[in-house]
Amino acid sequence: MADPVLIKICGVKNEAILDAAVDAGADIVGFVHFPRSPRHLELDPIAELISMARGRVESCVLLVNPDNTLVAQVAALGPDWIQLHGPETPHRVEAIRDEAGIAIIKACPIGSAEDVAHVAAYAECADRILLDAKPPKGADRPGGLGDTFDWALLKALDPSLGFMLSGGLTPDTVAAAIKAVGPMGVDVSSGVEKTPGVKDAGLVRAFIEKARAASA
């Protein structure tokens, strides 16, 4: 019997959506600290949400190429995970993990076989790998764009490398994604929103239900 798929709801901005995600059975909730994202929150509201999540669900703070000061500020909030969603090198990921003393999810953008080949470099320095669609050239942010990528590219990945799948997943597509790719977890942000940055509790519940049913 395979382990149940982990479910992460990213870009949570308020208590109502946090509660909806927890009540529906999410494993991880993510908070975005990146000013160019429609899901951006300052650190004070993130601290409050982490406190509300504690003991109910794991929490994750998403950062993009953070400096050491920001890493220390976020580590002080006590999330379960820090997600690195920028161009961080394996060496930098390892340094952030050592400095923060917090488990790291490293997002790797996938758009080609070459991108897949780079994933293995993060296997040792990150605690978990998240595969996301590579943003188009000129995009103003590295993820949360609602794009999918060609899952067939992942056939080249080392099968022993567990990963979470992201990139344009929705309640309508998550079951097919789980069956096609066999990820250890799935991550959704824009796919459960009414408008950019505004989550819908009904879509959050539907996503989690479909993901759970597919991995049962």
CSV table of C-alpha atoms in Angstrom, one decimal:
chain,number,residue,atom,x,y,z
A,1,MET,CA,0.0,0.0,0.0
A,2,ALA,CA,1.5,3.3,-1.1
A,3,ASP,CA,1.7,6.2,1.3
A,4,PRO,CA,-1.1,8.7,0.9
A,5,VAL,CA,-0.2,11.7,-1.3
A,6,LEU,CA,0.8,14.8,0.7
A,7,ILE,CA,-1.4,17.8,-0.1
A,8,LYS,CA,-0.1,21.4,0.1
A,9,ILE,CA,-2.3,24.4,-0.3
A,10,CYS,CA,0.0,27.4,-1.0
A,11,GLY,CA,-0.6,31.1,-1.0
A,12,VAL,CA,-3.0,31.1,2.0
A,13,LYS,CA,-3.7,34.7,3.0
A,14,ASN,CA,-6.3,34.5,5.8
A,15,GLU,CA,-7.7,32.5,8.6
A,16,ALA,CA,-10.9,31.4,6.7
A,17,ILE,CA,-8.9,29.7,4.0
A,18,LEU,CA,-6.4,28.3,6.6
A,19,ASP,CA,-9.4,26.7,8.4
A,20,ALA,CA,-10.9,25.4,5.2
A,21,ALA,CA,-7.7,23.7,4.2
A,22,VAL,CA,-7.2,22.2,7.7
A,23,ASP,CA,-10.8,21.0,7.9
A,24,ALA,CA,-10.6,19.4,4.5
A,25,GLY,CA,-7.4,17.5,5.5
A,26,ALA,CA,-4.5,19.4,4.0
A,27,ASP,CA,-1.0,18.3,5.1
A,28,ILE,CA,0.8,21.6,4.6
A,29,VAL,CA,-0.3,25.2,4.2
A,30,GLY,CA,2.0,27.7,2.5
A,31,PHE,CA,2.4,31.5,3.0
A,32,VAL,CA,4.1,33.6,0.3
A,33,HIS,CA,6.6,36.3,1.2
A,34,PHE,CA,7.4,37.7,-2.3
A,35,PRO,CA,6.1,41.2,-3.1
A,36,ARG,CA,5.6,40.6,-6.8
A,37,SER,CA,3.1,37.8,-6.0
A,38,PRO,CA,-0.7,38.4,-5.7
A,39,ARG,CA,-0.4,36.0,-2.7
A,40,HIS,CA,2.3,38.1,-0.9
A,41,LEU,CA,2.0,38.6,2.9
A,42,GLU,CA,4.2,40.7,5.2
A,43,LEU,CA,5.9,38.8,8.0
A,44,ASP,CA,3.5,39.9,10.8
A,45,PRO,CA,0.4,38.3,9.2
A,46,ILE,CA,2.5,35.2,8.3
A,47,ALA,CA,3.5,34.9,12.0
A,48,GLU,CA,-0.1,35.0,13.0
A,49,LEU,CA,-1.2,32.4,10.5
A,50,ILE,CA,1.7,30.1,11.5
A,51,SER,CA,0.5,30.4,15.1
A,52,MET,CA,-3.0,29.5,14.0
A,53,ALA,CA,-1.7,26.5,12.0
A,54,ARG,CA,0.6,25.1,14.8
A,55,GLY,CA,-0.5,21.7,16.0
A,56,ARG,CA,-3.2,21.4,13.3
A,57,VAL,CA,-1.3,21.4,10.0
A,58,GLU,CA,2.4,21.9,8.9
A,59,SER,CA,3.3,25.4,7.7
A,60,CYS,CA,5.6,26.6,5.0
A,61,VAL,CA,6.9,30.0,4.1
A,62,LEU,CA,7.8,30.6,0.4
A,63,LEU,CA,10.7,32.8,-0.3
A,64,VAL,CA,12.5,33.8,-3.6
A,65,ASN,CA,16.3,34.1,-3.4
A,66,PRO,CA,16.2,35.4,0.2
A,67,ASP,CA,19.2,37.1,1.9
A,68,ASN,CA,20.5,35.9,5.3
A,69,THR,CA,18.6,38.6,7.2
A,70,LEU,CA,15.2,37.5,5.7
A,71,VAL,CA,16.1,33.8,6.3
A,72,ALA,CA,16.8,34.6,10.0
A,73,GLN,CA,13.5,36.6,10.3
A,74,VAL,CA,11.5,33.8,8.8
A,75,ALA,CA,13.2,31.1,10.9
A,76,ALA,CA,12.3,33.0,14.0
A,77,LEU,CA,8.6,32.6,13.1
A,78,GLY,CA,9.0,28.8,13.5
A,79,PRO,CA,7.4,27.4,10.3
A,80,ASP,CA,7.9,23.7,9.6
A,81,TRP,CA,9.3,24.4,6.2
A,82,ILE,CA,10.9,27.1,4.1
A,83,GLN,CA,10.2,26.8,0.4
A,84,LEU,CA,12.9,28.3,-1.9
A,85,HIS,CA,11.3,29.2,-5.2
A,86,GLY,CA,14.1,31.2,-6.9
A,87,PRO,CA,17.4,30.5,-8.7
A,88,GLU,CA,19.1,29.3,-5.5
A,89,THR,CA,22.1,27.0,-6.2
A,90,PRO,CA,22.5,23.7,-4.3
A,91,HIS,CA,25.2,25.3,-2.2
A,92,ARG,CA,22.9,28.2,-1.3
A,93,VAL,CA,20.1,25.9,-0.4
A,94,GLU,CA,22.4,24.0,1.9
A,95,ALA,CA,23.6,27.2,3.5
A,96,ILE,CA,20.0,28.4,4.1
A,97,ARG,CA,19.0,25.1,5.6
A,98,ASP,CA,22.0,25.2,8.0
A,99,GLU,CA,21.4,28.8,9.0
A,100,ALA,CA,17.6,28.4,9.4
A,101,GLY,CA,17.7,25.0,11.1
A,102,ILE,CA,14.4,24.4,9.2
A,103,ALA,CA,13.5,21.8,6.6
A,104,ILE,CA,13.7,23.0,3.0
A,105,ILE,CA,11.4,22.5,0.1
A,106,LYS,CA,13.2,23.4,-3.2
A,107,ALA,CA,11.1,24.3,-6.2
A,108,CYS,CA,12.7,23.3,-9.5
A,109,PRO,CA,11.2,24.7,-12.7
A,110,ILE,CA,10.6,22.1,-15.4
A,111,GLY,CA,10.3,23.0,-19.1
A,112,SER,CA,12.8,20.6,-20.8
A,113,ALA,CA,14.8,17.4,-20.4
A,114,GLU,CA,17.8,19.6,-19.3
A,115,ASP,CA,15.7,21.0,-16.4
A,116,VAL,CA,14.9,17.5,-15.3
A,117,ALA,CA,18.6,16.6,-15.4
A,118,HIS,CA,19.3,19.4,-12.9
A,119,VAL,CA,16.9,18.2,-10.3
A,120,ALA,CA,19.2,15.5,-8.9
A,121,ALA,CA,21.7,18.2,-7.7
A,122,TYR,CA,19.2,19.2,-5.1
A,123,ALA,CA,18.5,15.7,-3.7
A,124,GLU,CA,21.0,16.0,-0.9
A,125,CYS,CA,20.7,19.7,0.1
A,126,ALA,CA,16.8,19.9,0.2
A,127,ASP,CA,14.5,17.9,2.3
A,128,ARG,CA,11.9,17.8,-0.3
A,129,ILE,CA,11.8,18.6,-4.1
A,130,LEU,CA,8.9,20.4,-5.7
A,131,LEU,CA,8.6,20.3,-9.5
A,132,ASP,CA,6.8,23.3,-11.0
A,133,ALA,CA,6.2,24.6,-14.5
A,134,LYS,CA,9.1,26.7,-15.8
A,135,PRO,CA,7.8,30.3,-16.2
A,136,PRO,CA,7.8,31.8,-19.7
A,137,LYS,CA,10.7,34.2,-20.5
A,138,GLY,CA,10.0,37.7,-19.1
A,139,ALA,CA,7.6,36.5,-16.4
A,140,ASP,CA,7.7,38.7,-13.3
A,141,ARG,CA,7.6,35.8,-10.9
A,142,PRO,CA,9.0,32.2,-10.8
A,143,GLY,CA,5.7,30.4,-10.0
A,144,GLY,CA,2.1,30.5,-9.2
A,145,LEU,CA,1.3,31.2,-12.8
A,146,GLY,CA,-1.2,28.4,-13.3
A,147,ASP,CA,0.8,26.7,-16.0
A,148,THR,CA,1.4,23.0,-16.4
A,149,PHE,CA,4.4,21.3,-17.9
A,150,ASP,CA,4.8,18.1,-19.9
A,151,TRP,CA,4.7,15.4,-17.3
A,152,ALA,CA,6.2,12.9,-19.8
A,153,LEU,CA,9.6,14.7,-19.1
A,154,LEU,CA,9.6,13.2,-15.7
A,155,LYS,CA,10.1,9.7,-17.0
A,156,ALA,CA,13.8,10.5,-17.1
A,157,LEU,CA,13.8,11.3,-13.4
A,158,ASP,CA,15.5,8.8,-10.9
A,159,PRO,CA,12.4,6.8,-9.7
A,160,SER,CA,13.8,6.7,-6.2
A,161,LEU,CA,13.7,10.5,-6.0
A,162,GLY,CA,10.4,11.4,-4.2
A,163,PHE,CA,9.0,14.8,-5.3
A,164,MET,CA,5.9,17.0,-5.0
A,165,LEU,CA,4.1,18.1,-8.2
A,166,SER,CA,3.0,21.6,-8.8
A,167,GLY,CA,2.1,23.7,-11.8
A,168,GLY,CA,-1.4,24.5,-12.9
A,169,LEU,CA,-3.1,21.7,-10.9
A,170,THR,CA,-6.8,22.2,-10.3
A,171,PRO,CA,-9.6,20.1,-8.7
A,172,ASP,CA,-10.4,18.8,-12.3
A,173,THR,CA,-6.8,17.8,-13.1
A,174,VAL,CA,-5.2,16.6,-9.8
A,175,ALA,CA,-6.5,13.0,-10.0
A,176,ALA,CA,-5.1,12.5,-13.5
A,177,ALA,CA,-1.8,14.1,-12.4
A,178,ILE,CA,-1.5,11.7,-9.5
A,179,LYS,CA,-2.2,8.7,-11.6
A,180,ALA,CA,0.1,9.8,-14.4
A,181,VAL,CA,3.1,10.9,-12.4
A,182,GLY,CA,2.9,9.2,-9.0
A,183,PRO,CA,4.2,12.1,-7.0
A,184,MET,CA,4.7,11.9,-3.2
A,185,GLY,CA,2.7,15.1,-2.9
A,186,VAL,CA,0.8,17.8,-4.8
A,187,ASP,CA,0.8,21.5,-4.4
A,188,VAL,CA,-1.8,24.0,-5.5
A,189,SER,CA,-2.1,27.7,-5.5
A,190,SER,CA,-3.8,29.5,-8.4
A,191,GLY,CA,-5.9,26.3,-9.2
A,192,VAL,CA,-8.1,26.9,-6.2
A,193,GLU,CA,-8.6,30.7,-6.7
A,194,LYS,CA,-11.5,32.8,-8.0
A,195,THR,CA,-9.2,35.6,-8.9
A,196,PRO,CA,-5.4,35.9,-8.6
A,197,GLY,CA,-4.6,35.7,-4.9
A,198,VAL,CA,-8.2,35.1,-3.7
A,199,LYS,CA,-8.7,31.5,-2.6
A,200,ASP,CA,-12.1,29.8,-2.8
A,201,ALA,CA,-12.9,27.5,0.2
A,202,GLY,CA,-15.1,25.3,-2.0
A,203,LEU,CA,-12.3,24.8,-4.5
A,204,VAL,CA,-9.8,24.1,-1.7
A,205,ARG,CA,-12.1,21.3,-0.4
A,206,ALA,CA,-12.7,19.9,-3.9
A,207,PHE,CA,-9.0,19.8,-4.6
A,208,ILE,CA,-8.2,17.9,-1.4
A,209,GLU,CA,-11.1,15.5,-1.9
A,210,LYS,CA,-10.1,14.7,-5.5
A,211,ALA,CA,-6.5,14.2,-4.5
A,212,ARG,CA,-7.3,12.0,-1.6
A,213,ALA,CA,-9.6,9.8,-3.7
A,214,ALA,CA,-7.0,9.5,-6.4
A,215,SER,CA,-4.3,8.3,-4.0
A,216,ALA,CA,-6.6,6.0,-2.0
